[in-house]
Amino acid sequence: MKHRIGRVETQIQREIDDILLKDVNDPRVRAVTITGVKLTGDLQEATVYFSILSDDPKALTDAQTGLDKAKGLIRSEVGQRIKLFKVPTLTFKQDTSVQYGAHIDELLNEVKHEGLE
């Protein structure tokens, strides 16, 4: 069952990426990248993780608002493209792993420079 969930997560991620690129005309979601999808065991709810290139909090808020506004369109398109008994409810959350990784890099660079002095 876990293998099937993983395949469905990957397929949903691909489809949402494609939908954002081709079907959603909202300029707030132009710079959004879908980084992952996490489905519940019963395939009823999907948490969609996204990231944006900008560190600007306003850009993040705008992207979240744009995704929440397009949620219905995205869900209906996913339902048409993927044959599931019931299309999962979508929840969009920011993927903070990119910022976390950048923060770790900064800390490592600081330690490296302090060690050279």
XYZ file of N, CA and C in Angstrom, residues 71-113:
129
model
N -7.035 26.674 -5.515
C -7.155 25.306 -4.997
C -8.272 24.512 -5.673
N -9.418 25.121 -5.888
C -10.545 24.429 -6.520
C -10.238 24.012 -7.946
N -9.662 24.926 -8.712
C -9.284 24.623 -10.096
C -8.247 23.507 -10.137
N -7.252 23.612 -9.269
C -6.188 22.606 -9.249
C -6.757 21.242 -8.897
N -7.629 21.191 -7.898
C -8.218 19.921 -7.468
C -9.070 19.300 -8.582
N -9.865 20.123 -9.260
C -10.704 19.569 -10.333
C -9.856 19.078 -11.501
N -8.789 19.799 -11.821
C -7.889 19.356 -12.895
C -7.178 18.060 -12.518
N -6.726 17.956 -11.271
C -6.090 16.714 -10.810
C -7.089 15.559 -10.930
N -8.338 15.816 -10.569
C -9.369 14.789 -10.663
C -9.622 14.325 -12.090
N -9.496 15.224 -13.050
C -9.690 14.842 -14.445
C -8.492 14.082 -15.007
N -7.308 14.407 -14.509
C -6.084 13.811 -15.056
C -5.723 12.477 -14.405
N -6.055 12.323 -13.132
C -5.710 11.095 -12.415
C -7.011 10.397 -12.019
N -7.110 9.138 -12.346
C -8.316 8.382 -12.018
C -8.212 7.837 -10.588
N -8.873 8.522 -9.671
C -8.952 8.091 -8.275
C -10.412 7.988 -7.891
N -10.700 7.154 -6.895
C -12.072 7.020 -6.422
C -12.572 8.359 -5.899
N -11.743 9.028 -5.122
C -12.077 10.357 -4.621
C -10.827 11.214 -4.695
N -10.973 12.417 -5.221
C -9.832 13.331 -5.337
C -9.534 13.891 -3.944
N -8.279 13.838 -3.523
C -7.955 14.319 -2.178
C -8.134 15.829 -2.027
N -8.444 16.237 -0.809
C -8.506 17.649 -0.468
C -7.075 18.178 -0.416
N -6.827 19.340 -1.012
C -5.479 19.883 -1.095
C -5.255 20.958 -0.035
N -4.107 20.893 0.607
C -3.665 21.922 1.546
C -2.255 22.316 1.130
N -2.035 23.610 0.932
C -0.727 24.089 0.507
C 0.055 24.615 1.700
N 1.311 24.162 1.831
C 2.196 24.616 2.905
C 3.560 24.935 2.324
N 4.194 25.943 2.928
C 5.530 26.307 2.467
C 6.525 25.237 2.893
N 7.398 24.871 1.972
C 8.482 23.939 2.265
C 9.661 24.759 2.779
N 9.968 24.616 4.045
C 11.020 25.426 4.655
C 12.384 24.744 4.582
N 12.480 23.592 3.961
C 13.755 22.872 3.922
C 14.818 23.631 3.141
N 14.426 24.395 2.125
C 15.394 25.158 1.345
C 16.026 26.246 2.219
N 15.186 26.992 2.961
C 15.713 28.019 3.860
C 16.546 27.393 4.965
N 16.112 26.253 5.467
C 16.852 25.572 6.525
C 18.233 25.148 6.017
N 18.284 24.618 4.820
C 19.559 24.217 4.224
C 20.484 25.414 4.022
N 19.931 26.544 3.587
C 20.741 27.752 3.410
C 21.277 28.234 4.754
N 20.462 28.133 5.788
C 20.894 28.534 7.130
C 22.034 27.641 7.618
N 21.941 26.355 7.393
C 23.007 25.426 7.778
C 24.293 25.757 7.024
N 24.170 26.070 5.727
C 25.344 26.461 4.940
C 26.012 27.703 5.522
N 25.191 28.689 5.913
C 25.733 29.904 6.535
C 26.506 29.565 7.800
N 25.916 28.738 8.650
C 26.577 28.362 9.895
C 27.888 27.626 9.637
N 27.895 26.734 8.674
C 29.117 26.008 8.343
C 30.204 26.948 7.808
N 29.799 27.914 6.992
C 30.761 28.893 6.480
C 31.342 29.742 7.604
N 30.495 30.123 8.567
C 30.978 30.900 9.714
C 31.999 30.095 10.518
N 31.699 28.844 10.765
C 32.624 27.989 11.519
C 33.921 27.813 10.752
N 33.823 27.649 9.442
C 35.008 27.472 8.601
C 35.896 28.721 8.645
N 35.295 29.921 8.550
C 36.056 31.167 8.584
C 36.659 31.404 9.961
